[in-house]
Every structure is written in C-alpha cells, then in structure tokens.
Coordinates of C-alpha atoms and ligand atoms in Angstrom, one line a residue:
X1 CA 38.9 6.8 16.8
X2 CA 38.6 4.2 19.5
X3 CA 37.9 0.9 17.9
X4 CA 34.4 0.1 19.3
X5 CA 35.0 -3.6 18.9
X6 CA 37.6 -3.5 21.7
X7 CA 35.1 -1.8 24.0
X8 CA 34.0 -4.0 26.9
X9 CA 30.2 -3.9 27.6
X10 CA 30.3 -3.4 31.3
X11 CA 32.3 -4.4 34.3
X12 CA 30.9 -7.9 33.6
X13 CA 33.1 -8.3 30.5
X14 CA 36.8 -8.8 30.6
X15 CA 37.5 -9.6 27.0
X16 CA 36.4 -7.8 23.9
X17 CA 34.3 -8.7 20.9
X18 CA 35.7 -10.2 17.7
X19 CA 35.7 -7.4 15.1
X20 CA 33.8 -9.4 12.6
X21 CA 31.2 -10.4 15.2
X22 CA 30.9 -6.8 16.2
X23 CA 29.9 -5.9 12.7
X24 CA 27.7 -9.0 12.5
X25 CA 25.9 -7.8 15.6
X26 CA 25.5 -4.2 14.5
X27 CA 22.3 -2.6 13.2
X28 CA 23.4 0.9 12.6
X29 CA 23.7 0.5 8.7
X30 CA 19.9 0.2 8.7
X31 CA 18.4 1.4 12.0
X32 CA 19.8 4.9 11.2
X33 CA 16.4 5.2 9.6
X34 CA 14.9 5.4 13.1
X35 CA 17.0 8.3 14.3
X36 CA 14.3 11.0 14.5
X37 CA 11.9 8.6 16.2
X38 CA 14.6 7.6 18.6
X39 CA 15.2 11.2 19.6
X40 CA 11.4 11.8 19.9
X41 CA 11.1 8.8 22.2
X42 CA 14.1 9.9 24.3
X43 CA 12.7 13.4 24.8
X44 CA 9.4 12.1 26.2
X45 CA 11.4 9.7 28.4
X46 CA 13.6 12.6 29.7
X47 CA 10.6 14.8 30.4
X48 CA 8.9 12.0 32.4
X49 CA 12.2 11.4 34.3
X50 CA 12.0 15.1 35.3
X51 CA 8.3 15.2 36.1
X52 CA 8.5 12.2 38.4
X53 CA 11.6 13.5 40.2
X54 CA 13.8 10.7 39.1
X55 CA 16.1 13.4 37.7
X56 CA 15.9 17.1 38.8
X57 CA 14.1 19.6 36.5
X58 CA 17.3 21.3 35.5
X59 CA 18.7 18.0 34.3
X60 CA 15.5 17.4 32.4
X61 CA 15.8 20.7 30.6
X62 CA 19.4 20.2 29.7
X63 CA 18.7 16.7 28.3
X64 CA 15.8 17.8 26.2
X65 CA 17.8 20.8 24.8
X66 CA 20.7 18.5 24.0
X67 CA 18.3 16.0 22.3
X68 CA 16.9 18.9 20.2
X69 CA 20.4 19.9 19.3
X70 CA 21.1 16.4 18.1
X71 CA 18.0 16.5 15.9
X72 CA 19.1 19.9 14.5
X73 CA 22.6 18.6 13.9
X74 CA 21.2 15.5 12.2
X75 CA 18.9 17.5 9.9
X76 CA 21.6 20.0 9.0
X77 CA 24.1 17.2 8.3
X78 CA 26.5 18.2 11.2
X79 CA 25.8 15.0 13.1
X80 CA 26.3 11.7 11.2
X81 CA 26.2 8.7 13.6
X82 CA 29.4 6.8 13.7
X83 CA 29.1 4.0 11.2
X84 CA 31.0 1.9 13.7
X85 CA 28.3 2.4 16.4
X86 CA 26.4 -0.7 17.3
X87 CA 23.0 0.7 16.8
X88 CA 21.2 4.0 16.6
X89 CA 20.3 4.0 20.3
X90 CA 23.9 3.9 21.3
X91 CA 24.9 6.4 18.6
X92 CA 22.4 9.0 19.9
X93 CA 23.3 8.3 23.5
X94 CA 27.0 8.7 22.7
X95 CA 26.4 12.0 21.0
X96 CA 24.3 13.1 24.0
X97 CA 27.1 12.4 26.4
X98 CA 29.4 14.3 24.1
X99 CA 27.1 17.3 24.2
X100 CA 25.8 17.1 27.8
X101 CA 28.6 15.5 29.6
X102 CA 28.0 13.0 32.4
X103 CA 24.4 14.1 32.5
X104 CA 23.8 12.3 29.2
X105 CA 24.5 9.1 31.1
X106 CA 21.3 9.6 33.0
X107 CA 19.0 9.4 30.0
X108 CA 18.9 5.6 30.0
X109 CA 17.6 5.5 33.6
X110 CA 14.5 3.2 33.8
X111 CA 14.8 2.2 30.2
X112 CA 16.2 -0.7 28.1
X113 CA 17.0 -0.7 24.4
X114 CA 14.2 -3.3 24.2
X115 CA 11.4 -0.9 25.1
X116 CA 13.3 1.9 23.3
X117 CA 13.5 0.1 19.9
X118 CA 9.8 -1.0 20.3
X119 CA 8.8 2.7 20.7
X120 CA 10.9 3.8 17.8
X121 CA 9.5 1.2 15.5
X122 CA 5.9 2.0 16.5
X123 CA 6.5 5.7 15.9
X124 CA 8.0 4.9 12.5
X125 CA 5.1 2.7 11.4
X126 CA 2.6 5.2 12.7
X127 CA 4.2 8.0 10.8
X128 CA 4.4 6.1 7.6
X129 CA 0.8 4.9 7.8
X130 CA -0.1 8.5 7.6
X131 CA 2.2 9.2 4.6
X132 CA 1.0 6.1 2.7
X133 CA -2.6 7.2 3.4
X134 CA -1.9 10.6 1.9
X135 CA -0.3 9.0 -1.2
X136 CA -3.3 6.6 -1.6
X137 CA -5.7 9.6 -1.3
X138 CA -3.9 11.2 -4.2
X139 CA -4.1 8.0 -6.2
X140 CA -7.8 7.7 -5.5
X141 CA -8.2 11.3 -6.6
X142 CA -6.7 10.4 -9.9
X143 CA -9.2 7.6 -10.4
X144 CA -12.0 10.1 -9.6
X145 CA -10.8 12.6 -12.2
X146 CA -10.5 9.9 -14.9
X147 CA -13.9 8.4 -14.0
X148 CA -15.6 11.8 -14.3
X149 CA -14.4 12.1 -17.9
X150 CA -15.3 8.5 -18.9
X151 CA -18.8 7.6 -17.6
X152 CA -20.0 7.1 -21.1
X153 CA -16.8 5.7 -22.6
X154 CA -17.3 2.0 -23.2
X155 CA -14.7 -0.7 -22.8
X156 CA -14.9 -4.4 -23.2
X157 CA -15.5 -6.1 -19.9
X158 CA -13.8 -9.5 -19.4
X159 CA -14.1 -12.7 -17.4
X160 CA -11.4 -15.3 -17.9
X161 CA -9.8 -12.6 -20.1
X162 CA -12.5 -13.4 -22.6
X163 CA -14.8 -10.7 -23.9
X164 CA -17.9 -10.8 -21.6
X165 CA -20.0 -7.7 -21.5
X166 CA -19.1 -4.1 -22.3
X167 CA -18.9 -1.7 -19.3
X168 CA -18.4 1.9 -18.6
X169 CA -14.8 2.8 -18.4
X170 CA -15.6 4.9 -15.3
X171 CA -17.1 1.7 -13.7
X172 CA -13.8 -0.1 -14.4
X173 CA -11.8 2.7 -12.9
X174 CA -14.0 3.0 -9.8
X175 CA -13.4 -0.7 -9.1
X176 CA -9.8 0.3 -8.3
X177 CA -11.1 3.2 -6.2
X178 CA -12.9 0.7 -4.0
X179 CA -9.8 -1.5 -3.6
X180 CA -7.7 1.5 -2.4
X181 CA -10.6 2.6 -0.2
X182 CA -10.4 -0.8 1.6
X183 CA -6.6 -0.4 1.8
X184 CA -7.0 3.0 3.5
X185 CA -9.5 1.6 5.9
X186 CA -7.2 -1.2 6.7
X187 CA -4.4 1.3 7.6
X188 CA -6.7 3.2 9.9
X189 CA -7.8 0.0 11.6
X190 CA -4.2 -1.1 12.1
X191 CA -3.3 2.2 13.5
X192 CA -5.3 1.4 16.7
X193 CA -3.0 -1.5 17.4
X194 CA 0.2 0.4 16.4
X195 CA -0.6 3.3 18.6
X196 CA 0.2 1.7 22.0
X197 CA 3.2 2.7 24.0
X198 CA 5.7 0.1 25.1
X199 CA 7.9 2.7 26.8
X200 CA 8.5 1.8 30.4
X201 CA 8.4 -1.9 29.9
X202 CA 12.1 -2.0 30.5
X203 CA 14.1 -5.0 29.3
X204 CA 11.1 -7.3 29.9
X205 CA 9.7 -6.9 33.4
X206 CA 9.1 -3.2 34.0
X207 CA 11.3 -1.2 36.4
X208 CA 11.8 -0.5 40.1
X209 CA 11.9 3.2 39.6
X210 CA 8.7 5.4 39.9
X211 CA 8.1 6.1 36.2
X212 CA 4.8 7.3 34.7
X213 CA 4.0 5.3 31.7
X214 CA 0.7 7.1 31.0
X215 CA 2.6 10.3 30.8
X216 CA 5.1 9.1 28.2
X217 CA 2.3 7.5 26.2
X218 CA 0.4 10.8 26.1
X219 CA 3.5 12.8 25.3
X220 CA 4.2 10.6 22.3
X221 CA 0.6 10.7 21.1
X222 CA 0.0 7.0 21.9
X223 CA -3.5 6.1 23.0
X224 CA -2.4 4.1 26.0
X225 CA 0.5 2.3 27.6
X226 CA 0.8 -1.4 26.8
X227 CA -0.6 -3.8 29.4
X228 CA 2.1 -6.5 29.6
X229 CA 5.8 -5.7 29.6
X230 CA 6.8 -9.1 28.2
X231 CA 4.4 -8.8 25.3
X232 CA 5.3 -5.1 24.7
X233 CA 9.0 -5.7 24.1
X234 CA 8.5 -8.8 21.9
X235 CA 5.4 -7.9 20.0
X236 CA 5.8 -7.2 16.2
X237 CA 2.3 -8.2 15.2
X238 CA 1.7 -4.6 14.0
X239 CA 4.7 -4.9 11.7
X240 CA 3.2 -8.1 10.2
X241 CA -0.2 -6.4 9.9
X242 CA 1.4 -3.4 8.2
X243 CA 3.3 -5.7 5.8
X244 CA 0.1 -7.6 5.1
X245 CA -1.8 -4.4 4.4
X246 CA 1.1 -3.3 2.2
X247 CA 0.9 -6.6 0.4
X248 CA -2.7 -6.0 -0.5
X249 CA -1.9 -2.5 -1.7
X250 CA 0.7 -4.1 -4.0
X251 CA -1.8 -6.8 -5.0
X252 CA -4.1 -4.0 -6.2
X253 CA -1.4 -2.0 -7.9
X254 CA -0.1 -5.1 -9.6
X255 CA -3.5 -6.0 -11.0
X256 CA -3.9 -2.5 -12.4
X257 CA -0.3 -2.7 -13.7
X258 CA -1.1 -5.9 -15.5
X259 CA -4.2 -4.4 -17.1
X260 CA -2.3 -1.3 -18.2
X261 CA 0.5 -3.5 -19.7
X262 CA -2.1 -5.5 -21.6
X263 CA -4.0 -2.5 -22.7
X264 CA -0.8 -0.9 -24.0
X265 CA -0.1 -3.9 -26.2
X266 CA -0.6 -3.7 -29.9
X267 CA -3.2 -6.5 -29.6
X268 CA -5.4 -4.5 -27.3
X269 CA -4.4 -0.9 -28.0
X270 CA -6.8 0.6 -25.5
X271 CA -4.2 3.0 -24.2
X272 CA -1.0 4.6 -25.6
X273 CA 2.0 5.3 -23.5
X274 CA 3.4 8.8 -23.4
X275 CA 7.0 9.6 -23.3
X276 CA 6.7 10.7 -19.6
X277 CA 6.8 7.2 -18.1
X278 CA 8.0 4.8 -20.8
X279 CA 11.4 3.9 -22.2
X280 CA 12.6 2.6 -25.5
X281 CA 14.5 -0.5 -26.4
X282 CA 18.3 -0.4 -26.9
X283 CA 17.9 -2.5 -30.0
X284 CA 14.4 -2.3 -31.4
X285 CA 13.7 1.3 -32.5
X286 CA 10.0 0.9 -32.8
X287 CA 9.5 -0.1 -29.1
X288 CA 8.0 1.8 -26.2
X289 CA 8.0 -0.2 -23.0
X290 CA 5.6 0.1 -20.0
X291 CA 8.4 0.1 -17.5
X292 CA 6.5 1.7 -14.6
X293 CA 3.7 -0.9 -14.4
X294 CA 6.2 -3.7 -15.0
X295 CA 8.4 -2.5 -12.2
X296 CA 5.4 -2.2 -9.8
X297 CA 4.3 -5.7 -10.8
X298 CA 7.9 -6.9 -10.1
X299 CA 8.3 -5.1 -6.8
X300 CA 5.1 -6.8 -5.5
X301 CA 7.2 -9.9 -5.0
X302 CA 9.6 -8.1 -2.7
X303 CA 6.8 -6.8 -0.5
X304 CA 5.3 -10.3 -0.2
X305 CA 8.7 -11.7 0.5
X306 CA 9.2 -9.3 3.4
X307 CA 5.9 -10.3 4.9
X308 CA 6.7 -14.0 4.8
X309 CA 10.3 -13.3 6.0
X310 CA 9.1 -11.6 9.2
X311 CA 6.4 -14.2 9.9
X312 CA 9.1 -16.8 9.7
X313 CA 11.4 -14.8 12.0
X314 CA 8.6 -14.5 14.6
X315 CA 7.5 -18.1 14.4
X316 CA 8.2 -20.0 17.7
X317 CA 10.2 -17.2 19.2
X318 CA 10.1 -17.6 23.0
X319 CA 9.4 -14.6 25.2
X320 CA 10.6 -11.9 25.5
X321 CA 13.1 -9.9 23.4
X322 CA 15.4 -12.0 21.3
X323 CA 18.0 -10.6 18.9
X324 CA 16.1 -12.3 16.1
X325 CA 13.9 -9.3 16.4
X326 CA 16.6 -7.0 15.0
X327 CA 15.7 -8.7 11.7
X328 CA 12.3 -7.0 11.6
X329 CA 13.8 -3.7 10.3
X330 CA 15.3 -4.1 6.8
X331 CA 12.2 -5.8 5.4
X332 CA 9.9 -3.2 7.0
X333 CA 11.9 -0.2 5.7
X334 CA 12.1 -1.8 2.3
X335 CA 8.3 -2.4 2.3
X336 CA 7.6 1.2 3.3
X337 CA 9.9 2.6 0.6
X338 CA 8.5 0.2 -2.0
X339 CA 4.9 1.0 -1.2
X340 CA 5.5 4.7 -1.1
X341 CA 7.4 4.7 -4.4
X342 CA 4.9 2.4 -6.2
X343 CA 1.8 4.4 -5.2
X344 CA 3.4 7.6 -6.2
X345 CA 4.7 6.2 -9.5
X346 CA 1.2 4.8 -10.3
X347 CA -0.4 8.2 -9.7
X348 CA 2.0 9.9 -12.0
X349 CA 1.6 7.1 -14.6
X350 CA -2.2 7.5 -14.6
X351 CA -2.0 11.3 -14.7
X352 CA 0.7 11.8 -17.3
X353 CA 1.9 8.4 -18.6
X354 CA -1.1 7.1 -20.5
X355 CA -3.6 8.3 -23.1
X356 CA -6.9 6.5 -23.4
X357 CA -7.6 5.6 -27.0
X358 CA -11.3 6.2 -27.1
X359 CA -11.6 5.7 -30.9
X360 CA -10.0 2.2 -30.4
X361 CA -12.3 1.4 -27.5
X362 CA -15.4 2.5 -29.5
X363 CA -14.3 0.1 -32.3
X364 CA -13.4 -2.7 -29.9
X365 CA -16.9 -2.9 -28.3
X366 CA -18.6 -3.4 -31.7
X367 CA -16.4 -6.3 -32.9
X368 CA -17.5 -9.1 -30.6
X369 CA -20.5 -11.0 -29.2
X370 CA -20.5 -9.3 -25.8
X371 CA -24.1 -8.3 -26.3
X372 CA -25.3 -11.9 -26.5
X373 CA -26.6 -11.9 -22.9
X374 CA -28.8 -8.9 -23.9
X375 CA -30.4 -11.0 -26.7
X376 CA -31.3 -13.6 -24.2
X377 CA -32.7 -10.9 -21.8
X378 CA -34.7 -9.5 -24.7
X379 CA -36.3 -12.9 -25.2
X380 CA -36.9 -13.2 -21.5
X381 CA -38.8 -9.9 -21.6
X382 CA -41.0 -11.4 -24.3
X383 CA -41.8 -14.3 -22.1
X384 CA -39.3 -16.9 -23.3
X385 CA -37.8 -19.0 -20.4
X386 CA -34.1 -17.9 -19.8
X387 CA -32.5 -21.3 -20.3
X388 CA -34.3 -21.8 -23.6
X389 CA -33.3 -18.3 -24.7
X390 CA -29.7 -18.9 -23.7
X391 CA -29.5 -22.1 -25.8
X392 CA -31.1 -20.4 -28.8
X393 CA -28.7 -17.4 -28.6
X394 CA -25.8 -19.8 -28.5
X395 CA -27.0 -21.3 -31.8
X396 CA -27.4 -17.8 -33.3
X397 CA -23.8 -16.9 -32.2
X398 CA -22.5 -20.0 -33.8
X399 CA -24.3 -19.2 -37.1
X400 CA -23.0 -15.7 -37.1
X401 CA -19.4 -16.9 -36.5
X402 CA -19.8 -19.3 -39.5
X403 CA -21.1 -16.6 -41.7
X404 CA -18.7 -13.9 -40.4
X405 CA -21.5 -11.7 -39.1
X406 CA -22.1 -10.0 -35.8
X407 CA -25.4 -9.9 -33.9
X408 CA -26.0 -6.3 -35.0
X409 CA -25.4 -7.2 -38.7
X410 CA -27.6 -10.3 -38.7
X411 CA -30.7 -9.3 -40.8
X412 CA -34.1 -9.2 -39.1
X413 CA -35.6 -12.0 -41.2
X414 CA -32.9 -14.3 -40.1
X415 CA -33.5 -13.4 -36.4
X416 CA -37.2 -14.2 -37.0
X417 CA -36.4 -17.6 -38.5
X418 CA -34.8 -18.4 -35.1
X419 CA -37.7 -17.1 -33.0
X420 CA -40.9 -15.2 -33.9
X421 CA -40.5 -12.9 -30.9
X422 CA -37.6 -11.0 -32.5
X423 CA -38.7 -7.6 -33.8
X424 CA -37.0 -4.4 -35.1
X425 CA -36.5 -3.1 -31.6
X426 CA -33.9 -5.8 -31.0
X427 CA -31.2 -3.7 -32.7
X428 CA -31.6 -0.9 -30.2
X429 CA -31.7 -3.3 -27.3
X430 CA -28.3 -4.8 -28.3
X431 CA -26.5 -1.7 -29.3
X432 CA -23.4 -1.3 -27.0
X433 CA -24.6 2.0 -25.4
X434 CA -27.9 0.5 -24.6
X435 CA -26.4 -2.8 -23.4
X436 CA -24.4 -0.8 -20.8
X437 CA -27.2 1.7 -19.9
X438 CA -29.6 -1.2 -19.2
X439 CA -27.5 -2.7 -16.4
X440 CA -29.1 -0.4 -14.0
X441 CA -29.0 -2.6 -10.9
X442 CA -27.3 -1.0 -7.8
X443 CA -23.6 -1.3 -8.2
X444 CA -23.9 -2.2 -11.9
X445 CA -22.4 -0.5 -14.9
X446 CA -25.5 1.3 -16.1
X447 CA -24.7 5.0 -16.6
X448 CA -27.2 6.1 -14.0
X449 CA -25.6 3.7 -11.5
X450 CA -22.1 4.8 -12.3
X451 CA -23.0 8.5 -11.9
X452 CA -24.5 7.6 -8.5
X453 CA -21.4 5.6 -7.5
X454 CA -19.1 8.3 -8.7
X455 CA -21.0 10.9 -6.5
X456 CA -20.7 8.6 -3.5
X457 CA -17.0 7.9 -4.1
X458 CA -16.3 11.7 -4.4
X459 CA -18.2 12.3 -1.1
X460 CA -16.3 9.6 0.7
X461 CA -13.0 10.8 -0.7
X462 CA -13.7 14.4 0.4
X463 CA -14.9 13.5 3.9
X464 CA -12.7 10.6 4.8
X465 CA -10.2 11.3 7.6
X466 CA -7.4 8.8 7.5
Ligands
LIG501 N1 19.4 -3.1 17.7 C1 18.5 -3.8 18.5 C2 17.3 -4.2 17.7 O1 17.1 -3.7 16.6 C3 18.1 -3.0 19.6 C4 17.6 -3.8 20.8 C5 18.8 -4.5 21.4 N2 18.4 -5.1 22.6 C6 19.2 -6.1 23.1 N3 18.8 -6.6 24.2 N4 20.3 -6.4 22.6 O2 16.5 -5.1 18.1

C-alpha cells in the first residue's frame, strides 16, 4: 500500500508530511462514525450536479450508483475504509474513484470538506435526536405503567432528605415523566436549528459554479439552506445545544439513579434489586450492588465534560473553519452513545431490575411525623390561626418524641389538653391515606389529582409526535 503520509496534497506541495504529523492530523479513527451520512450527503450533491448540468446526467447516474454500492459494501463488510486515510471524506472519495474511475474525481466539484463535514454532522445529530426521542418515549412508557399500578401506594416524601409529607408513589414517578417530557420537547425544539443545510457553502465563501442549494437541502430533508456561508461552515451551536440537552437528560437520570440507590439500601429498603440488573461483591457474599444506577450516575460526569469541552473549543475561534473544529466529534459521539445506553439501561432497570417493597413502604409512612402539617391544617379548619397552630403542633411533636409516641398513638385526652378544638375525628384526618388524599389541589398528590395527571400524561404520551 502506498504510504499516504508520503502523498503530496496538490501541485502546491513539494515535500511530504511527517508520518507522526499525518496521524496527528487524521480523523478517520473516529469520523468513520459518519460514513453513512457522508454517502447520503454525497448522493444529494451528485444529483444536484446533474440537475444543474454541472455534470451530465449519465455521470450523475453513475456516481449515485457507485455511492450506493459503497454503502452496500460498507453494510456488508466488504468495504472497510483504509485506517490510514486522513478522514472519512477522503476514504469514501478514494473508494468512489476506485469504483467509478476518473468520474469519481468529479464528485467534489463545487464542494469543500468544510461544508461536507458540516452536512454529515447535522445529518448525524438529526438522526440521533430521533433515536433518543424513541428511547425516551419507551422510558416514559415505563413510568406510566408503574404509575398506573401505584396511585394508592404511599411513600414518604422528602425535602432536605428529611421526611416531609407522604405522597402517592405514582405522583413521585410522574415527576420523572414530566422531566423526560421536557427533555423530549427540548430535542424537538433543537431539531429546528439542526435541520438547516450548509451544503453549498464551499470552503467559506460559496462557489462560482451554478449550484442549487435549495435542491440539495430538500433532497436531504433539511428545511432550508443556511443563510451565510461563513457561519454555515463554522457553526457548531447545535452540537452544543444537543450536548446541553443531553446533559439535562443525564441530570434527570442521575437524580433517579441516586433515589434508586438510596431506596435499595438496607436503611430505606423501599425497593429490592432483582438479579437481572445487579451484581455481587467479589468478597462480601451478602451483597447485591446497584451497578446500573451507579454507572448512570457516574457517566453523567462524562456527558457534562463533553459539553464543557466543546464550549471551550469554540470559545474565541475566528471565522470560518479552523481545524480545531475536528475536535467536535469524539465528545459528540461519546455523548450520543452514553445517552442512548443510559436511557435504555434505565428503562430495563425499571422494568426488570427492581421490585417495589410495598409492605415496607406501608410501614415506613406510619413511623414518622409526616402528618404534622395535617394537624395544623385541622386546627386551621377549626378557626385557629395557622402560625399559632404551627407552634402548638411543634410542641406536641416534641412531647411525642420525648414519650416515644406518634401523633396517631397520642391519646385523645392528651390532645385536648393541648387544645380544646381536638376531637375524635382528628385520627381520620391524620391517617396517612387521608393525609395524601386531602392534598387535592391541582398538581398535588391527592389521589383524584394523580388520577387526572396520569390520564393527561397518558394522552400526551400517546399523541406526542417527536
Ligand atoms: N476532518 C475534518 C473535520 O473533521 C474535515 C474538514 C477538514 N477541512 C479542512 N479544511 N481541513 O473537521
């Protein structure tokens, strides 16, 4: 094989590149990921070259057939780009020339690798936005299934990780449904800005040849050609936006992961881990570890890092294309892989990896003072000013703690010593089921509200077109 490092670029070059610098410069080890998008972009470009008469129609047909053949060869494993090629664009072009002869050398007419790579990257992001949306849809479906089964299952609700007020488990699960709903909406919003065609911007300034940018944009399913060639070849905002949207997906997954890890601990015991998604310890035979949520929590750091990395690469970059931009890819591909893997793993974990310990939850909500607000609300309904009621209930809680009692086990005569407004109906008002049911404000945890919210979530999920 000809050593590509000894190849001179064009007539302009007399000498050849240092071999180490050749490798340093190359992007083929990672931009191979773009191969199918590169072929897709080239087919549209070839078609346009034919339609506009820049090449003749027969040439157009041959180029498109040869590009299709390269795609088939790639998919069937016959074509594997030369690992020594500089980048995927050259690798495909070289294969095209091998298949179509000198005609292959016409493909790059009126195009630069700068607009070519910008097209490839936009097609790649657009495609993965759709895939991630589908994965998030499945994850949301899992929350809906679980919520349906647990409207009346109670779980301690926390603020500051201190027991606050009990809530419906479905309400807790639907909180995550909302987060992933916003995530999906963000992806759709971002797609508007991804879906613009930079093809035809040339190296930076456009081209002297009579190309039709609207045609290539339409052929590739883009909504419009970009307005400014300088911006088009150097814009990576949409990658930053994608990485930022991905970071929020991971924020949400990591919060859920943390909760699952805590819930699986012996101290909480709200869920048990099944053998499907957990592993043991090599030393301690009693252990079952929540590897999946721990890994998701850990991978979140990588996704944030990729975002900050790209922002830093773009900072203060002068117009237009600079080789710095080649550094956009590895972080992007890593983020895509990580988000896709994490969303999928979480969906499997929720479906098969955990069991909700309802008996333990039922016990947990009776062993604390999370119904204290309801005592204050009870007094408010009897005409006592809230602040006064609040202070009094604080005193009652302190007394109970001293005497190792709970509000539900404090005898009625003791209540009445604290305030004459307390009557026997107090016990019903502060029973956990009633405490939750009574929070019937819109968006609250009352069962009626949760049923309404679940119905709206199901309708949104069914009708939403990502
Ligand atoms: N491999 C390059 C990249 O990823 C392709 C564009 C190269 N353009 C150039 N003018 N050297 O950015």
